[in-house]
């Protein structure tokens, strides 16, 4: 084991994001930063202004006459007209029917953007508007569903529910959320010789782009190369929904034999693309006098939008996370995706996890209010203990949940602060405070098993530097830095000597999306597998070099004779020397050789310095029909305490303090993990408080720009923000003992929403409504809070 695997905290903090200086200097290259080539044209799309209608006629005559317009193309240009990730149900280009406002109908190509804008205004499409379904309730009423209703169940729910001393029924409504990545959907298609095409795109899933472009245009997969250098944010919004834009650009590139650049404006992006799925969840819970949950029945309903996209998989994860961090002996959860006339909703950080978790946390708050107890006491009574299993049959191993509950309760001074809040609220005034602690138990891996695989190519070069290629895509989260650290630690060299290359389908084929918090796990381990193969070869070279005369080193010829060539046994995968500090050390003979000199010996002896690694999560399985199995490789755990204040006269919410404690296994790069945790938490705060999507009565999105859609600003972040990681050396299964951090912290922001609900309960109590459980939609916008305060 190399010394690099035992970095101190100071050493970990010195490792910075590989593109951080480029970001600060403004020199990091994104898709639209690529220089225009000779003859390159620009591309835009014309999309439906109505939610549901028949297309009666399309007239592009005047638009084609605009100076600079090169062509306008419709569905006739697409070979495979229908696509989809799970179900093939979505047209690339609508031709007879539009099913949401924002659905793309035409592709426009021009010499410049001015011509595009003029042409779009001159396109004339005649619609016959049809009734639009714009809510989950209406879809349920009309029985408009996507996919079957699914169920996970254990125990005797109905029997135990009927006998429970206490029961609560309710509904919780959760709105959607826009990804609001800084870089909109963007791609450039370059036509190549012999019908080939090279696509540079902002996508989390280059293999899907490659395959979808080929299928849509009747090409072979090997005619298409997709390259992703970096994205200006993704958050799931570029997992599936980036691919159609590559199809549009490629159609133009092949029709005109010119490079074609398609960059959406933020306004168009928000109107065309799907969001986080809205959910409306019905629940009934039975519990005893101490707050112990005895039986639980969930009915989850999501808004999938007009087409399936990933909504059924999102629903599955919501069902799997409906227990959150609590053991429920008798539990039933059903899930049904509803079809509406809105943009197809899609992956978003946390996938469906937040929807199941917030439903459970809402129930915990309501149990506490019913019994007149502190909600943290209810949580501690129900939290998973060692050896217990989930409602889908997976054991919660490496369970630190009880410990981190106890530690954060103490570290955040929860009990004394609760007394202070009660005293503050009793004194009256314009403000009311609330506080809540919520946990996460987030399963790591794709629930679709075949997606849990990755490959990597590692090239060690003669000067001691390394190039690494994987299927992971860098969207600002630091996956390239984490992969580089895995390789540098393995080889015992500086991380500055390892460069992770742009993701390309010609180097890493058949890869999965960078999603499900598994990008670093899968691709980092694949890179480690490849690196260890190279190390095994270099180990054999080193031992044979150490056994030879010193004068033979670095020479092809010794005296009058040829130096015998070093022989490598490819079946020997052990490494018998130590790689550390740019040297190779033999502990048996105490001999050393520099990393560079050993590479020269390997090259002169025709030993490969490149290797390919493949990795898949072992031991995962899940039966979607029975709802039982082990769908997750492991769980990332955490807890958060948030304290808020509400203005009784305006409904304004201020987050006064948030304390986060997470189990990330063996933290490898603290700076990046802190960034992921704080960034995810604030994004989650946006979902639960300020980010409200508004549509008009015809289903047209009205909040499609930064002026109307309220993401958190620096003023919305907690006034006091404390983040800590526990030491968990027991986690051995994942790469370098680390745990995934991409999605889980977002759900810790549920503590802000439950703290708002707690504050509303204090207000209700002061108004002599002690038995009233405050109802609160999500997000808890200023308007929603004010209405709850006044009700």
Tab-separated table of N, CA, C and O in Angstrom, residues 409-498:
chain	number	residue	atom	x	y	z
A	409	UNK	N	-26.995	15.586	17.829
A	409	UNK	CA	-27.846	16.142	18.895
A	409	UNK	C	-26.987	16.876	19.916
A	409	UNK	O	-27.354	17.962	20.384
A	410	UNK	N	-25.830	16.277	20.194
A	410	UNK	CA	-24.913	16.891	21.164
A	410	UNK	C	-24.144	18.053	20.538
A	410	UNK	O	-24.076	19.148	21.106
A	411	UNK	N	-23.567	17.837	19.348
A	411	UNK	CA	-22.736	18.866	18.720
A	411	UNK	C	-23.521	20.133	18.392
A	411	UNK	O	-22.991	21.252	18.475
A	412	UNK	N	-24.780	19.959	17.988
A	412	UNK	CA	-25.595	21.117	17.626
A	412	UNK	C	-26.302	21.731	18.827
A	412	UNK	O	-27.059	22.697	18.671
A	413	UNK	N	-26.048	21.174	20.011
A	413	UNK	CA	-26.660	21.688	21.247
A	413	UNK	C	-28.185	21.738	21.113
A	413	UNK	O	-28.841	22.728	21.471
A	414	UNK	N	-28.726	20.647	20.589
A	414	UNK	CA	-30.129	20.611	20.194
A	414	UNK	C	-31.074	20.889	21.359
A	414	UNK	O	-31.994	21.715	21.252
A	415	UNK	N	-30.879	20.233	22.480
A	415	UNK	CA	-31.856	20.307	23.565
A	415	UNK	C	-31.929	21.693	24.203
A	415	UNK	O	-33.024	22.197	24.466
A	416	UNK	N	-30.778	22.316	24.421
A	416	UNK	CA	-30.826	23.659	25.006
A	416	UNK	C	-31.384	24.671	24.009
A	416	UNK	O	-32.100	25.610	24.390
A	417	UNK	N	-31.092	24.482	22.733
A	417	UNK	CA	-31.648	25.382	21.715
A	417	UNK	C	-33.157	25.210	21.600
A	417	UNK	O	-33.891	26.172	21.349
A	418	UNK	N	-33.650	23.989	21.804
A	418	UNK	CA	-35.093	23.778	21.776
A	418	UNK	C	-35.767	24.576	22.884
A	418	UNK	O	-36.823	25.203	22.676
A	419	UNK	N	-35.166	24.594	24.055
A	419	UNK	CA	-35.732	25.372	25.167
A	419	UNK	C	-35.708	26.866	24.852
A	419	UNK	O	-36.669	27.594	25.164
A	420	UNK	N	-34.613	27.316	24.229
A	420	UNK	CA	-34.523	28.729	23.858
A	420	UNK	C	-35.591	29.098	22.829
A	420	UNK	O	-36.182	30.193	22.890
A	421	UNK	N	-35.843	28.205	21.873
A	421	UNK	CA	-36.864	28.466	20.851
A	421	UNK	C	-38.246	28.529	21.492
A	421	UNK	O	-39.053	29.414	21.172
A	422	UNK	N	-38.530	27.615	22.407
A	422	UNK	CA	-39.831	27.639	23.070
A	422	UNK	C	-40.021	28.917	23.870
A	422	UNK	O	-41.109	29.513	23.867
A	423	UNK	N	-38.953	29.370	24.520
A	423	UNK	CA	-39.022	30.621	25.275
A	423	UNK	C	-39.211	31.810	24.339
A	423	UNK	O	-40.010	32.716	24.608
A	424	UNK	N	-38.492	31.812	23.229
A	424	UNK	CA	-38.596	32.906	22.253
A	424	UNK	C	-40.021	32.987	21.701
A	424	UNK	O	-40.602	34.075	21.615
A	425	UNK	N	-40.563	31.844	21.318
A	425	UNK	CA	-41.896	31.844	20.726
A	425	UNK	C	-42.976	32.221	21.736
A	425	UNK	O	-43.989	32.818	21.372
A	426	UNK	N	-42.757	31.896	23.004
A	426	UNK	CA	-43.734	32.233	24.043
A	426	UNK	C	-43.803	33.730	24.292
A	426	UNK	O	-44.832	34.255	24.734
A	427	UNK	N	-42.705	34.416	23.992
A	427	UNK	CA	-42.649	35.858	24.260
A	427	UNK	C	-43.396	36.686	23.225
A	427	UNK	O	-43.578	37.877	23.385
A	428	UNK	N	-43.830	36.077	22.142
A	428	UNK	CA	-44.577	36.794	21.118
A	428	UNK	C	-43.658	37.567	20.188
A	428	UNK	O	-42.463	37.282	20.079
A	429	UNK	N	-44.203	38.534	19.506
A	429	UNK	CA	-43.420	39.299	18.545
A	429	UNK	C	-43.760	38.897	17.110
A	429	UNK	O	-44.615	38.042	16.856
A	430	UNK	N	-43.062	39.519	16.182
A	430	UNK	CA	-43.372	39.319	14.763
A	430	UNK	C	-42.775	38.045	14.197
A	430	UNK	O	-43.138	37.614	13.107
A	431	UNK	N	-41.827	37.446	14.928
A	431	UNK	CA	-41.155	36.254	14.419
A	431	UNK	C	-41.549	35.025	15.224
A	431	UNK	O	-41.811	35.109	16.425
A	432	UNK	N	-41.551	33.881	14.534
A	432	UNK	CA	-41.708	32.594	15.207
A	432	UNK	C	-40.613	31.684	14.676
A	432	UNK	O	-40.313	31.696	13.487
A	433	UNK	N	-40.000	30.924	15.582
A	433	UNK	CA	-38.886	30.056	15.198
A	433	UNK	C	-39.296	28.595	15.219
A	433	UNK	O	-40.244	28.199	15.903
A	434	UNK	N	-38.553	27.806	14.455
A	434	UNK	CA	-38.740	26.365	14.450
A	434	UNK	C	-37.423	25.669	14.229
A	434	UNK	O	-36.467	26.270	13.703
A	435	UNK	N	-37.337	24.404	14.605
A	435	UNK	CA	-36.099	23.642	14.434
A	435	UNK	C	-36.458	22.178	14.204
A	435	UNK	O	-37.440	21.662	14.747
A	436	UNK	N	-35.654	21.522	13.396
A	436	UNK	CA	-35.906	20.110	13.122
A	436	UNK	C	-34.612	19.426	12.708
A	436	UNK	O	-33.737	20.053	12.086
A	437	UNK	N	-34.507	18.155	13.065
A	437	UNK	CA	-33.388	17.314	12.639
A	437	UNK	C	-33.937	16.225	11.730
A	437	UNK	O	-34.887	15.525	12.105
A	438	UNK	N	-33.349	16.084	10.561
A	438	UNK	CA	-33.759	15.009	9.648
A	438	UNK	C	-32.521	14.258	9.153
A	438	UNK	O	-31.462	14.847	8.961
A	439	UNK	N	-32.682	12.955	8.915
A	439	UNK	CA	-31.568	12.127	8.449
A	439	UNK	C	-31.708	11.775	6.971
A	439	UNK	O	-32.736	12.053	6.328
A	440	UNK	N	-30.681	11.130	6.436
A	440	UNK	CA	-30.755	10.488	5.127
A	440	UNK	C	-30.096	9.113	5.211
A	440	UNK	O	-29.124	8.908	5.927
A	441	UNK	N	-30.670	8.183	4.473
A	441	UNK	CA	-30.075	6.878	4.202
A	441	UNK	C	-30.249	6.680	2.703
A	441	UNK	O	-31.289	6.213	2.252
A	442	UNK	N	-29.263	7.067	1.932
A	442	UNK	CA	-29.425	7.105	0.480
A	442	UNK	C	-28.663	5.958	-0.163
A	442	UNK	O	-27.456	5.812	0.020
A	443	UNK	N	-29.402	5.154	-0.939
A	443	UNK	CA	-28.798	3.997	-1.587
A	443	UNK	C	-27.961	4.385	-2.789
A	443	UNK	O	-28.390	5.169	-3.635
A	444	UNK	N	-26.753	3.806	-2.862
A	444	UNK	CA	-25.825	4.136	-3.932
A	444	UNK	C	-25.773	3.006	-4.952
A	444	UNK	O	-25.439	1.861	-4.629
A	445	UNK	N	-26.089	3.327	-6.160
A	445	UNK	CA	-26.048	2.511	-7.373
A	445	UNK	C	-27.303	2.798	-8.174
A	445	UNK	O	-28.307	3.291	-7.637
A	446	UNK	N	-27.228	2.515	-9.459
A	446	UNK	CA	-28.420	2.559	-10.298
A	446	UNK	C	-29.320	1.397	-9.893
A	446	UNK	O	-28.839	0.283	-9.663
A	447	UNK	N	-30.630	1.636	-9.843
A	447	UNK	CA	-31.522	0.526	-9.526
A	447	UNK	C	-31.724	-0.383	-10.737
A	447	UNK	O	-32.224	-1.499	-10.592
A	448	UNK	N	-31.346	0.092	-11.927
A	448	UNK	CA	-31.300	-0.769	-13.104
A	448	UNK	C	-29.906	-1.379	-13.156
A	448	UNK	O	-28.916	-0.681	-13.383
A	449	UNK	N	-29.798	-2.670	-12.933
A	449	UNK	CA	-28.512	-3.313	-12.626
A	449	UNK	C	-27.460	-3.123	-13.711
A	449	UNK	O	-26.292	-2.855	-13.410
A	450	UNK	N	-27.841	-3.234	-14.999
A	450	UNK	CA	-26.815	-3.227	-16.047
A	450	UNK	C	-26.101	-1.885	-16.154
A	450	UNK	O	-25.007	-1.799	-16.725
A	451	UNK	N	-26.680	-0.842	-15.593
A	451	UNK	CA	-26.029	0.467	-15.657
A	451	UNK	C	-24.843	0.579	-14.703
A	451	UNK	O	-24.031	1.502	-14.834
A	452	UNK	N	-24.730	-0.351	-13.772
A	452	UNK	CA	-23.669	-0.283	-12.762
A	452	UNK	C	-22.370	-0.890	-13.278
A	452	UNK	O	-21.871	-1.889	-12.754
A	453	UNK	N	-21.809	-0.281	-14.319
A	453	UNK	CA	-20.548	-0.740	-14.887
A	453	UNK	C	-19.786	0.455	-15.453
A	453	UNK	O	-20.375	1.475	-15.799
A	454	UNK	N	-18.473	0.302	-15.514
A	454	UNK	CA	-17.629	1.382	-16.028
A	454	UNK	C	-16.322	0.801	-16.548
A	454	UNK	O	-15.917	-0.300	-16.166
A	455	UNK	N	-15.671	1.550	-17.412
A	455	UNK	CA	-14.357	1.140	-17.901
A	455	UNK	C	-13.429	2.334	-17.966
A	455	UNK	O	-13.872	3.487	-17.964
A	456	UNK	N	-12.146	2.058	-17.996
A	456	UNK	CA	-11.145	3.128	-17.986
A	456	UNK	C	-9.922	2.699	-18.785
A	456	UNK	O	-9.562	1.512	-18.825
A	457	UNK	N	-9.300	3.664	-19.422
A	457	UNK	CA	-8.033	3.471	-20.134
A	457	UNK	C	-6.987	4.342	-19.472
A	457	UNK	O	-7.177	5.555	-19.325
A	458	UNK	N	-5.888	3.725	-19.055
A	458	UNK	CA	-4.797	4.456	-18.404
A	458	UNK	C	-3.544	4.314	-19.254
A	458	UNK	O	-3.124	3.188	-19.566
A	459	UNK	N	-2.963	5.438	-19.633
A	459	UNK	CA	-1.711	5.481	-20.399
A	459	UNK	C	-0.638	6.154	-19.565
A	459	UNK	O	-0.764	7.336	-19.220
A	460	UNK	N	0.419	5.416	-19.233
A	460	UNK	CA	1.562	5.982	-18.537
A	460	UNK	C	2.600	6.357	-19.593
A	460	UNK	O	2.971	5.526	-20.430
A	461	UNK	N	3.064	7.601	-19.552
A	461	UNK	CA	3.946	8.122	-20.587
A	461	UNK	C	5.393	8.175	-20.094
A	461	UNK	O	5.654	8.188	-18.878
A	462	UNK	N	6.361	8.209	-21.033
A	462	UNK	CA	7.778	8.077	-20.645
A	462	UNK	C	8.304	9.130	-19.684
A	462	UNK	O	9.285	8.887	-18.977
A	463	UNK	N	7.673	10.325	-19.649
A	463	UNK	CA	8.167	11.352	-18.729
A	463	UNK	C	7.583	11.227	-17.329
A	463	UNK	O	7.781	12.097	-16.473
A	464	UNK	N	6.829	10.155	-17.096
A	464	UNK	CA	6.273	9.940	-15.762
A	464	UNK	C	4.890	10.524	-15.569
A	464	UNK	O	4.328	10.440	-14.468
A	465	UNK	N	4.333	11.104	-16.617
A	465	UNK	CA	2.969	11.619	-16.515
A	465	UNK	C	1.980	10.571	-17.016
A	465	UNK	O	2.365	9.591	-17.665
A	466	UNK	N	0.722	10.805	-16.718
A	466	UNK	CA	-0.302	9.803	-16.991
A	466	UNK	C	-1.527	10.473	-17.612
A	466	UNK	O	-1.932	11.566	-17.189
A	467	UNK	N	-2.111	9.800	-18.596
A	467	UNK	CA	-3.401	10.204	-19.141
A	467	UNK	C	-4.426	9.125	-18.792
A	467	UNK	O	-4.170	7.938	-18.980
A	468	UNK	N	-5.576	9.588	-18.296
A	468	UNK	CA	-6.643	8.669	-17.895
A	468	UNK	C	-7.915	9.030	-18.655
A	468	UNK	O	-8.302	10.198	-18.704
A	469	UNK	N	-8.537	8.034	-19.235
A	469	UNK	CA	-9.812	8.231	-19.917
A	469	UNK	C	-10.842	7.299	-19.300
A	469	UNK	O	-10.597	6.103	-19.151
A	470	UNK	N	-12.006	7.860	-18.945
A	470	UNK	CA	-13.094	7.056	-18.386
A	470	UNK	C	-14.406	7.498	-19.022
A	470	UNK	O	-14.455	8.444	-19.801
A	471	UNK	N	-15.479	6.843	-18.630
A	471	UNK	CA	-16.800	7.233	-19.094
A	471	UNK	C	-17.439	8.299	-18.234
A	471	UNK	O	-18.546	8.757	-18.531
A	472	UNK	N	-16.761	8.734	-17.174
A	472	UNK	CA	-17.321	9.773	-16.300
A	472	UNK	C	-17.286	11.122	-17.005
A	472	UNK	O	-16.361	11.415	-17.760
A	473	UNK	N	-18.282	11.940	-16.749
A	473	UNK	CA	-18.318	13.283	-17.321
A	473	UNK	C	-18.212	14.310	-16.208
A	473	UNK	O	-18.868	14.203	-15.170
A	474	UNK	N	-17.390	15.313	-16.457
A	474	UNK	CA	-17.135	16.359	-15.462
A	474	UNK	C	-18.147	17.485	-15.639
A	474	UNK	O	-18.211	18.126	-16.687
A	475	UNK	N	-18.968	17.705	-14.597
A	475	UNK	CA	-19.964	18.779	-14.663
A	475	UNK	C	-19.757	19.785	-13.542
A	475	UNK	O	-20.688	20.465	-13.118
A	476	UNK	N	-18.499	19.852	-13.053
A	476	UNK	CA	-18.182	20.772	-11.979
A	476	UNK	C	-18.075	20.099	-10.637
A	476	UNK	O	-17.584	20.685	-9.669
A	477	UNK	N	-18.490	18.822	-10.554
A	477	UNK	CA	-18.557	18.126	-9.271
A	477	UNK	C	-17.214	17.595	-8.805
A	477	UNK	O	-17.072	17.163	-7.673
A	478	UNK	N	-16.202	17.585	-9.681
A	478	UNK	CA	-14.867	17.157	-9.275
A	478	UNK	C	-14.560	15.708	-9.524
A	478	UNK	O	-13.587	15.170	-8.979
A	479	UNK	N	-15.351	15.021	-10.371
A	479	UNK	CA	-15.098	13.599	-10.616
A	479	UNK	C	-13.722	13.385	-11.232
A	479	UNK	O	-13.032	12.406	-10.907
A	480	UNK	N	-13.281	14.281	-12.115
A	480	UNK	CA	-11.957	14.122	-12.722
A	480	UNK	C	-10.849	14.199	-11.679
A	480	UNK	O	-9.857	13.465	-11.743
A	481	UNK	N	-11.018	15.088	-10.712
A	481	UNK	CA	-10.012	15.231	-9.658
A	481	UNK	C	-9.962	13.978	-8.797
A	481	UNK	O	-8.877	13.505	-8.429
A	482	UNK	N	-11.118	13.423	-8.480
A	482	UNK	CA	-11.152	12.220	-7.644
A	482	UNK	C	-10.519	11.033	-8.377
A	482	UNK	O	-9.794	10.231	-7.771
A	483	UNK	N	-10.800	10.914	-9.678
A	483	UNK	CA	-10.202	9.823	-10.450
A	483	UNK	C	-8.696	10.013	-10.545
A	483	UNK	O	-7.922	9.048	-10.415
A	484	UNK	N	-8.264	11.247	-10.769
A	484	UNK	CA	-6.825	11.526	-10.836
A	484	UNK	C	-6.139	11.176	-9.526
A	484	UNK	O	-5.011	10.643	-9.512
A	485	UNK	N	-6.818	11.436	-8.409
A	485	UNK	CA	-6.207	11.118	-7.121
A	485	UNK	C	-6.072	9.619	-6.914
A	485	UNK	O	-5.067	9.142	-6.374
A	486	UNK	N	-7.079	8.853	-7.345
A	486	UNK	CA	-7.008	7.396	-7.238
A	486	UNK	C	-5.786	6.877	-7.982
A	486	UNK	O	-5.017	6.043	-7.472
A	487	UNK	N	-5.563	7.374	-9.206
A	487	UNK	CA	-4.438	6.911	-10.024
A	487	UNK	C	-3.116	7.385	-9.440
A	487	UNK	O	-2.135	6.621	-9.368
A	488	UNK	N	-3.048	8.635	-9.000
A	488	UNK	CA	-1.785	9.158	-8.465
A	488	UNK	C	-1.396	8.438	-7.181
A	488	UNK	O	-0.217	8.121	-6.959
A	489	UNK	N	-2.372	8.161	-6.319
A	489	UNK	CA	-2.077	7.424	-5.093
A	489	UNK	C	-1.594	6.020	-5.400
A	489	UNK	O	-0.679	5.500	-4.758
A	490	UNK	N	-2.222	5.386	-6.374
A	490	UNK	CA	-1.847	4.023	-6.725
A	490	UNK	C	-0.411	3.959	-7.247
A	490	UNK	O	0.346	3.045	-6.906
A	491	UNK	N	-0.032	4.937	-8.054
A	491	UNK	CA	1.313	4.941	-8.648
A	491	UNK	C	2.342	5.650	-7.780
A	491	UNK	O	3.535	5.634	-8.112
A	492	UNK	N	1.884	6.286	-6.709
A	492	UNK	CA	2.817	6.983	-5.827
A	492	UNK	C	3.435	8.201	-6.466
A	492	UNK	O	4.594	8.534	-6.200
A	493	UNK	N	2.669	8.889	-7.321
A	493	UNK	CA	3.172	10.091	-7.988
A	493	UNK	C	2.268	11.266	-7.637
A	493	UNK	O	1.200	11.105	-7.052
A	494	UNK	N	2.698	12.466	-8.033
A	494	UNK	CA	1.926	13.660	-7.739
A	494	UNK	C	0.647	13.675	-8.572
A	494	UNK	O	0.634	13.276	-9.739
A	495	UNK	N	-0.438	14.176	-7.966
A	495	UNK	CA	-1.689	14.291	-8.708
A	495	UNK	C	-1.537	15.257	-9.878
A	495	UNK	O	-2.262	15.161	-10.873
A	496	UNK	N	-0.566	16.165	-9.796
A	496	UNK	CA	-0.325	17.106	-10.893
A	496	UNK	C	0.202	16.403	-12.140
A	496	UNK	O	0.172	16.977	-13.230
A	497	UNK	N	0.693	15.184	-11.982
A	497	UNK	CA	1.215	14.433	-13.129
A	497	UNK	C	0.172	13.525	-13.766
A	497	UNK	O	0.479	12.764	-14.679
A	498	UNK	N	-1.066	13.610	-13.266
A	498	UNK	CA	-2.156	12.792	-13.823
A	498	UNK	C	-3.178	13.725	-14.462
A	498	UNK	O	-3.671	14.649	-13.818
